[in-house]
CSV table of N, CA and C in Angstrom, one decimal:
chain,number,residue,atom,x,y,z
A,1,UNK,N,-2.2,13.2,18.3
A,1,UNK,CA,-3.0,12.2,17.8
A,1,UNK,C,-3.7,11.4,18.9
A,2,UNK,N,-4.9,11.1,18.7
A,2,UNK,CA,-5.6,10.3,19.7
A,2,UNK,C,-5.9,8.9,19.2
A,3,UNK,N,-6.0,8.0,20.1
A,3,UNK,CA,-6.3,6.6,19.8
A,3,UNK,C,-7.8,6.4,19.6
A,4,UNK,N,-8.2,5.4,18.8
A,4,UNK,CA,-9.6,5.1,18.5
A,4,UNK,C,-10.4,6.2,18.0
A,5,UNK,N,-9.7,7.1,17.2
A,5,UNK,CA,-10.4,8.1,16.4
A,5,UNK,C,-9.6,8.2,15.1
A,6,UNK,N,-10.2,8.8,14.1
A,6,UNK,CA,-9.5,9.0,12.8
A,6,UNK,C,-9.1,10.5,12.7
A,7,UNK,N,-7.8,10.7,12.6
A,7,UNK,CA,-7.3,12.1,12.6
A,7,UNK,C,-7.3,12.6,11.1
A,8,UNK,N,-7.6,13.8,10.9
A,8,UNK,CA,-7.8,14.4,9.6
A,8,UNK,C,-6.5,14.3,8.8
A,9,UNK,N,-5.3,14.6,9.4
A,9,UNK,CA,-4.1,14.5,8.6
A,9,UNK,C,-3.8,13.0,8.1
A,10,UNK,N,-4.2,12.1,8.9
A,10,UNK,CA,-4.1,10.7,8.4
A,10,UNK,C,-5.1,10.3,7.3
A,11,UNK,N,-6.3,10.9,7.5
A,11,UNK,CA,-7.4,10.6,6.6
A,11,UNK,C,-7.0,11.2,5.2
A,12,UNK,N,-6.3,12.3,5.2
A,12,UNK,CA,-5.9,12.9,3.9
A,12,UNK,C,-4.9,12.0,3.1
A,13,UNK,N,-4.2,11.2,3.8
A,13,UNK,CA,-3.3,10.2,3.2
A,13,UNK,C,-4.0,9.0,2.6
A,14,UNK,N,-5.2,8.8,3.0
A,14,UNK,CA,-5.9,7.6,2.4
A,14,UNK,C,-6.1,7.6,0.9
A,15,UNK,N,-6.6,8.7,0.3
A,15,UNK,CA,-6.7,8.7,-1.2
A,15,UNK,C,-5.3,8.5,-1.9
A,16,UNK,N,-4.3,9.0,-1.2
A,16,UNK,CA,-2.9,8.8,-1.8
A,16,UNK,C,-2.5,7.3,-1.8
A,17,UNK,N,-2.8,6.7,-0.6
A,17,UNK,CA,-2.5,5.2,-0.5
A,17,UNK,C,-3.3,4.4,-1.5
A,18,UNK,N,-4.6,4.7,-1.7
A,18,UNK,CA,-5.5,4.0,-2.6
A,18,UNK,C,-5.0,4.3,-4.1
A,19,UNK,N,-4.7,5.5,-4.4
A,19,UNK,CA,-4.3,5.9,-5.8
A,19,UNK,C,-3.0,5.1,-6.1
A,20,UNK,N,-2.0,5.1,-5.2
A,20,UNK,CA,-0.8,4.4,-5.4
A,20,UNK,C,-1.0,2.9,-5.6
A,21,UNK,N,-1.9,2.3,-4.9
A,21,UNK,CA,-2.1,0.9,-5.0
A,21,UNK,C,-2.9,0.6,-6.3
A,22,UNK,N,-3.9,1.4,-6.7
A,22,UNK,CA,-4.6,1.3,-7.9
A,22,UNK,C,-3.7,1.3,-9.1
A,23,UNK,N,-2.8,2.3,-9.1
A,23,UNK,CA,-1.8,2.5,-10.2
A,23,UNK,C,-0.8,1.3,-10.3
A,24,UNK,N,-0.4,0.8,-9.1
A,24,UNK,CA,0.6,-0.2,-9.0
A,24,UNK,C,-0.1,-1.5,-9.6
A,25,UNK,N,-1.3,-1.8,-9.3
A,25,UNK,CA,-2.0,-3.0,-9.8
A,25,UNK,C,-2.7,-2.8,-11.2
A,26,UNK,N,-2.4,-1.7,-11.8
A,26,UNK,CA,-2.9,-1.4,-13.2
A,26,UNK,C,-4.5,-1.4,-13.2
A,27,UNK,N,-5.1,-1.0,-12.1
A,27,UNK,CA,-6.6,-0.9,-12.1
A,27,UNK,C,-7.0,0.5,-12.5
A,28,UNK,N,-6.0,1.4,-12.5
A,28,UNK,CA,-6.4,2.8,-12.8
A,28,UNK,C,-5.2,3.5,-13.4
A,29,UNK,N,-5.3,4.2,-14.5
A,29,UNK,CA,-4.3,4.9,-15.2
A,29,UNK,C,-4.1,6.2,-14.5
A,30,UNK,N,-3.2,6.2,-13.6
A,30,UNK,CA,-3.0,7.5,-12.8
A,30,UNK,C,-1.8,8.3,-13.4
A,31,UNK,N,-2.2,9.0,-14.5
A,31,UNK,CA,-1.3,9.9,-15.2
A,31,UNK,C,-1.5,11.3,-14.7
A,32,UNK,N,-0.5,11.8,-14.0
A,32,UNK,CA,-0.6,13.1,-13.4
A,32,UNK,C,0.3,14.1,-14.3
A,33,UNK,N,-0.2,14.4,-15.5
A,33,UNK,CA,0.6,15.2,-16.3
A,33,UNK,C,1.8,14.5,-16.9
A,34,UNK,N,3.0,14.8,-16.4
A,34,UNK,CA,4.2,14.1,-16.8
A,34,UNK,C,4.6,12.9,-16.1
A,35,UNK,N,3.9,12.6,-15.0
A,35,UNK,CA,4.2,11.5,-14.1
A,35,UNK,C,3.1,10.4,-14.2
A,36,UNK,N,3.5,9.2,-14.5
A,36,UNK,CA,2.5,8.1,-14.5
A,36,UNK,C,2.9,7.2,-13.3
A,37,UNK,N,2.0,7.1,-12.4
A,37,UNK,CA,2.2,6.3,-11.2
A,37,UNK,C,2.3,4.8,-11.4
A,38,UNK,N,1.8,4.3,-12.5
A,38,UNK,CA,1.8,2.9,-12.8
A,38,UNK,C,3.0,2.5,-13.6
A,39,UNK,N,3.7,3.4,-14.2
A,39,UNK,CA,4.9,3.1,-15.1
A,39,UNK,C,6.1,2.7,-14.2
A,40,UNK,N,6.7,1.6,-14.6
A,40,UNK,CA,7.9,1.2,-13.8
A,40,UNK,C,9.0,2.1,-13.9
A,41,UNK,N,9.7,2.5,-12.8
A,41,UNK,CA,10.9,3.3,-12.9
A,41,UNK,C,12.2,2.5,-12.7
A,42,UNK,N,12.0,1.3,-12.3
A,42,UNK,CA,13.2,0.4,-12.1
A,42,UNK,C,12.7,-1.0,-12.4
A,43,UNK,N,13.5,-1.8,-13.2
A,43,UNK,CA,13.2,-3.1,-13.5
A,43,UNK,C,14.4,-4.0,-13.1
A,44,UNK,N,14.1,-5.1,-12.4
A,44,UNK,CA,15.2,-6.1,-12.0
A,44,UNK,C,14.8,-7.4,-12.5
A,45,UNK,N,15.7,-8.1,-13.2
A,45,UNK,CA,15.5,-9.5,-13.6
A,45,UNK,C,16.5,-10.4,-13.0
A,46,UNK,N,16.0,-11.5,-12.5
A,46,UNK,CA,16.8,-12.5,-11.9
A,46,UNK,C,16.1,-13.8,-11.8
A,47,UNK,N,16.7,-14.9,-12.2
A,47,UNK,CA,16.1,-16.3,-12.1
A,47,UNK,C,14.9,-16.4,-13.0
A,48,UNK,N,14.8,-15.7,-14.1
A,48,UNK,CA,13.6,-15.8,-15.0
A,48,UNK,C,12.4,-15.0,-14.6
A,49,UNK,N,12.6,-14.2,-13.5
A,49,UNK,CA,11.5,-13.3,-13.0
A,49,UNK,C,11.9,-11.9,-13.3
A,50,UNK,N,10.9,-11.1,-13.6
A,50,UNK,CA,11.2,-9.7,-13.8
A,50,UNK,C,10.3,-8.9,-12.8
A,51,UNK,N,11.0,-8.0,-12.0
A,51,UNK,CA,10.4,-7.2,-11.0
A,51,UNK,C,10.3,-5.8,-11.5
A,52,UNK,N,9.2,-5.2,-11.5
A,52,UNK,CA,9.1,-3.8,-11.9
A,52,UNK,C,8.6,-3.0,-10.7
A,53,UNK,N,9.4,-2.0,-10.3
A,53,UNK,CA,9.0,-1.1,-9.3
A,53,UNK,C,8.4,0.2,-9.8
A,54,UNK,N,7.3,0.6,-9.3
A,54,UNK,CA,6.6,1.8,-9.9
A,54,UNK,C,6.5,2.9,-8.8
A,55,UNK,N,6.2,4.1,-9.3
A,55,UNK,CA,6.0,5.2,-8.4
A,55,UNK,C,4.8,5.0,-7.5
A,56,UNK,N,3.8,4.3,-8.0
A,56,UNK,CA,2.6,4.0,-7.2
A,56,UNK,C,3.0,3.2,-6.0
A,57,UNK,N,3.9,2.2,-6.1
A,57,UNK,CA,4.4,1.5,-4.9
A,57,UNK,C,5.0,2.4,-3.9
A,58,UNK,N,5.9,3.3,-4.4
A,58,UNK,CA,6.6,4.2,-3.5
A,58,UNK,C,5.6,5.1,-2.8
A,59,UNK,N,4.6,5.6,-3.5
A,59,UNK,CA,3.5,6.5,-3.0
A,59,UNK,C,2.7,5.8,-1.9
A,60,UNK,N,2.3,4.5,-2.2
A,60,UNK,CA,1.5,3.8,-1.2
A,60,UNK,C,2.4,3.5,0.0
A,61,UNK,N,3.6,3.1,-0.1
A,61,UNK,CA,4.4,2.9,1.1
A,61,UNK,C,4.7,4.2,1.8
A,62,UNK,N,4.8,5.3,1.2
A,62,UNK,CA,5.0,6.6,1.9
A,62,UNK,C,3.7,7.0,2.6
A,63,UNK,N,2.6,6.7,2.1
A,63,UNK,CA,1.3,7.0,2.8
A,63,UNK,C,1.2,6.1,4.0
A,64,UNK,N,1.6,4.8,3.9
A,64,UNK,CA,1.5,3.9,5.0
A,64,UNK,C,2.5,4.3,6.1
A,65,UNK,N,3.7,4.7,5.6
A,65,UNK,CA,4.7,5.2,6.6
A,65,UNK,C,4.2,6.4,7.3
A,66,UNK,N,3.5,7.3,6.6
A,66,UNK,CA,2.9,8.5,7.3
A,66,UNK,C,2.0,8.1,8.4
A,67,UNK,N,1.1,7.2,8.2
A,67,UNK,CA,0.2,6.7,9.2
A,67,UNK,C,1.0,6.2,10.4
A,68,UNK,N,1.9,5.3,10.1
A,68,UNK,CA,2.7,4.7,11.2
A,68,UNK,C,3.5,5.8,12.0
A,69,UNK,N,4.0,6.8,11.3
A,69,UNK,CA,4.7,7.9,11.9
A,69,UNK,C,3.7,8.7,12.8
A,70,UNK,N,2.5,9.0,12.3
A,70,UNK,CA,1.6,9.9,13.1
A,70,UNK,C,0.9,9.1,14.1
A,71,UNK,N,1.0,7.8,14.2
A,71,UNK,CA,0.3,7.0,15.3
A,71,UNK,C,0.9,7.3,16.7
A,72,UNK,N,2.1,7.9,16.7
A,72,UNK,CA,2.7,8.3,18.0
A,72,UNK,C,2.8,7.1,19.0
A,73,UNK,N,3.1,5.9,18.4
A,73,UNK,CA,3.3,4.8,19.2
A,73,UNK,C,4.6,4.2,18.8
A,74,UNK,N,5.5,3.9,19.7
A,74,UNK,CA,6.8,3.2,19.4
A,74,UNK,C,6.5,1.8,19.1
A,75,UNK,N,7.5,1.1,18.6
A,75,UNK,CA,7.4,-0.3,18.2
A,75,UNK,C,7.0,-1.1,19.4
A,76,UNK,N,7.4,-0.8,20.5
A,76,UNK,CA,7.1,-1.6,21.7
A,76,UNK,C,5.6,-1.4,22.1
A,77,UNK,N,5.0,-0.3,21.7
A,77,UNK,CA,3.6,0.0,22.0
A,77,UNK,C,2.6,-0.6,21.1
A,78,UNK,N,3.0,-1.2,20.0
A,78,UNK,CA,2.1,-1.8,19.0
A,78,UNK,C,1.4,-3.0,19.6
A,79,UNK,N,0.1,-3.1,19.4
A,79,UNK,CA,-0.6,-4.2,19.9
A,79,UNK,C,-0.5,-5.3,18.8
A,80,UNK,N,-0.9,-6.5,19.1
A,80,UNK,CA,-0.9,-7.7,18.2
A,80,UNK,C,-1.7,-7.3,17.0
A,81,UNK,N,-2.8,-6.6,17.1
A,81,UNK,CA,-3.7,-6.3,16.0
A,81,UNK,C,-3.0,-5.3,15.1
A,82,UNK,N,-2.4,-4.3,15.6
A,82,UNK,CA,-1.6,-3.3,14.8
A,82,UNK,C,-0.5,-4.0,14.1
A,83,UNK,N,0.2,-4.9,14.7
A,83,UNK,CA,1.3,-5.6,14.0
A,83,UNK,C,0.7,-6.5,12.9
A,84,UNK,N,-0.3,-7.2,13.1
A,84,UNK,CA,-0.9,-8.0,12.1
A,84,UNK,C,-1.4,-7.1,10.9
A,85,UNK,N,-2.0,-6.0,11.2
A,85,UNK,CA,-2.5,-5.1,10.2
A,85,UNK,C,-1.3,-4.6,9.3
A,86,UNK,N,-0.3,-4.2,10.0
A,86,UNK,CA,0.9,-3.6,9.3
A,86,UNK,C,1.5,-4.7,8.4
A,87,UNK,N,1.7,-5.9,8.9
A,87,UNK,CA,2.3,-7.0,8.1
A,87,UNK,C,1.4,-7.3,6.9
A,88,UNK,N,0.1,-7.3,7.1
A,88,UNK,CA,-0.9,-7.7,6.0
A,88,UNK,C,-0.9,-6.6,5.0
A,89,UNK,N,-1.0,-5.4,5.4
A,89,UNK,CA,-1.1,-4.3,4.4
A,89,UNK,C,0.3,-4.1,3.7
A,90,UNK,N,1.4,-4.2,4.4
A,90,UNK,CA,2.7,-4.1,3.7
A,90,UNK,C,2.9,-5.3,2.8
A,91,UNK,N,2.5,-6.5,3.2
A,91,UNK,CA,2.6,-7.6,2.3
A,91,UNK,C,1.8,-7.5,1.0
A,92,UNK,N,0.6,-7.1,1.1
A,92,UNK,CA,-0.2,-6.9,-0.1
A,92,UNK,C,0.3,-5.7,-0.9
A,93,UNK,N,0.9,-4.7,-0.3
A,93,UNK,CA,1.4,-3.6,-1.0
A,93,UNK,C,2.7,-3.9,-1.8
A,94,UNK,N,3.7,-4.6,-1.1
A,94,UNK,CA,5.0,-4.8,-1.7
A,94,UNK,C,5.1,-6.1,-2.4
A,95,UNK,N,4.2,-7.1,-2.2
A,95,UNK,CA,4.5,-8.4,-2.7
A,95,UNK,C,4.3,-8.5,-4.2
A,96,UNK,N,3.4,-7.9,-4.9
A,96,UNK,CA,3.3,-8.1,-6.3
A,96,UNK,C,4.6,-8.0,-7.2
A,97,UNK,N,5.4,-7.0,-6.9
A,97,UNK,CA,6.6,-7.0,-7.8
A,97,UNK,C,7.6,-8.1,-7.4
A,98,UNK,N,7.6,-8.6,-6.1
A,98,UNK,CA,8.7,-9.5,-5.6
A,98,UNK,C,8.3,-10.9,-5.6
A,99,UNK,N,7.0,-11.2,-5.5
A,99,UNK,CA,6.6,-12.6,-5.4
A,99,UNK,C,5.8,-12.9,-6.6
A,100,UNK,N,6.3,-13.8,-7.6
A,100,UNK,CA,5.7,-14.0,-8.8
A,100,UNK,C,4.2,-14.5,-8.7
A,101,UNK,N,3.9,-15.4,-7.7
A,101,UNK,CA,2.6,-15.9,-7.5
A,101,UNK,C,1.6,-14.8,-7.2
A,102,UNK,N,2.0,-13.9,-6.3
A,102,UNK,CA,1.1,-12.8,-5.9
A,102,UNK,C,1.0,-11.8,-7.1
A,103,UNK,N,2.0,-11.6,-7.8
A,103,UNK,CA,1.9,-10.8,-9.0
A,103,UNK,C,0.9,-11.3,-10.0
A,104,UNK,N,1.0,-12.7,-10.2
A,104,UNK,CA,0.1,-13.3,-11.2
A,104,UNK,C,-1.4,-13.2,-10.6
A,105,UNK,N,-1.5,-13.5,-9.4
A,105,UNK,CA,-2.8,-13.5,-8.7
A,105,UNK,C,-3.5,-12.1,-8.8
A,106,UNK,N,-2.7,-11.2,-8.4
A,106,UNK,CA,-3.2,-9.8,-8.4
A,106,UNK,C,-3.3,-9.2,-9.7
A,107,UNK,N,-2.8,-9.9,-10.7
A,107,UNK,CA,-2.9,-9.4,-12.2
A,107,UNK,C,-4.3,-9.6,-12.6
A,108,UNK,N,-5.1,-10.5,-11.9
A,108,UNK,CA,-6.5,-10.7,-12.3
A,108,UNK,C,-7.3,-9.5,-11.6
A,109,UNK,N,-8.2,-8.9,-12.4
A,109,UNK,CA,-8.9,-7.8,-11.9
A,109,UNK,C,-9.7,-8.0,-10.7
A,110,UNK,N,-10.4,-9.2,-10.5
A,110,UNK,CA,-11.2,-9.5,-9.3
A,110,UNK,C,-10.3,-9.6,-8.1
A,111,UNK,N,-9.2,-10.3,-8.2
A,111,UNK,CA,-8.3,-10.4,-7.1
A,111,UNK,C,-7.6,-9.1,-6.7
A,112,UNK,N,-7.3,-8.3,-7.7
A,112,UNK,CA,-6.7,-7.0,-7.5
A,112,UNK,C,-7.7,-6.0,-6.7
A,113,UNK,N,-8.9,-6.1,-7.2
A,113,UNK,CA,-10.0,-5.3,-6.5
A,113,UNK,C,-10.2,-5.8,-5.1
A,114,UNK,N,-10.2,-7.1,-4.8
A,114,UNK,CA,-10.3,-7.6,-3.5
A,114,UNK,C,-9.1,-7.1,-2.6
A,115,UNK,N,-7.9,-7.2,-3.2
A,115,UNK,CA,-6.7,-6.7,-2.5
A,115,UNK,C,-6.7,-5.3,-2.1
A,116,UNK,N,-7.2,-4.4,-3.1
A,116,UNK,CA,-7.4,-3.0,-2.8
A,116,UNK,C,-8.4,-2.8,-1.6
A,117,UNK,N,-9.5,-3.6,-1.6
A,117,UNK,CA,-10.5,-3.5,-0.5
A,117,UNK,C,-9.8,-3.9,0.8
A,118,UNK,N,-9.1,-5.0,0.8
A,118,UNK,CA,-8.4,-5.5,2.1
A,118,UNK,C,-7.4,-4.5,2.5
A,119,UNK,N,-6.6,-3.9,1.6
A,119,UNK,CA,-5.6,-2.9,2.0
A,119,UNK,C,-6.2,-1.7,2.5
A,120,UNK,N,-7.3,-1.2,1.9
A,120,UNK,CA,-8.0,0.0,2.4
A,120,UNK,C,-8.6,-0.2,3.8
A,121,UNK,N,-9.2,-1.3,3.9
A,121,UNK,CA,-9.8,-1.6,5.3
A,121,UNK,C,-8.7,-1.7,6.4
A,122,UNK,N,-7.6,-2.4,6.0
A,122,UNK,CA,-6.5,-2.4,7.0
A,122,UNK,C,-5.9,-1.1,7.2
A,123,UNK,N,-5.8,-0.2,6.2
A,123,UNK,CA,-5.3,1.1,6.4
A,123,UNK,C,-6.2,2.0,7.3
A,124,UNK,N,-7.5,1.8,7.0
A,124,UNK,CA,-8.5,2.6,7.8
A,124,UNK,C,-8.4,2.1,9.3
A,125,UNK,N,-8.3,0.8,9.5
A,125,UNK,CA,-8.2,0.3,10.8
A,125,UNK,C,-6.9,0.8,11.5
A,126,UNK,N,-5.8,0.9,10.8
A,126,UNK,CA,-4.6,1.5,11.4
A,126,UNK,C,-4.8,2.9,11.8
A,127,UNK,N,-5.6,3.7,10.9
A,127,UNK,CA,-5.9,5.1,11.2
A,127,UNK,C,-6.7,5.1,12.5
A,128,UNK,N,-7.7,4.3,12.6
A,128,UNK,CA,-8.6,4.3,13.8
A,128,UNK,C,-7.8,3.8,15.1
A,129,UNK,N,-7.1,2.8,15.0
A,129,UNK,CA,-6.4,2.2,16.2
A,129,UNK,C,-5.4,3.2,16.7
A,130,UNK,N,-4.7,3.8,15.8
A,130,UNK,CA,-3.6,4.7,16.2
A,130,UNK,C,-4.0,6.0,16.7
């Protein structure tokens, strides 16, 4: 893997990342035969809040993990920009089920579309930097 270029194997994970996030935020009904990426597979309730974990979340995190794995840079080699991008993309990806405010905000179609755009730009930047 080379830095400041986009590798093909990383680029192939981009549609997987976007599809997982679209399904998680209910912007796209990603029904793959018997598997629905947006359907919750685990629900946790505590303190009046309900958290639903979907396969779309797992798929998006797996695609993000793939890019981090193929960047060939150890944790000590991450620049401040890479660290910020990772934190931002991971926060937008995992926060809706766990943070009620983010879940409510991203429940609006305009905010969810903006979040998908920010996540995708961050993901592509991670591809390019790595």
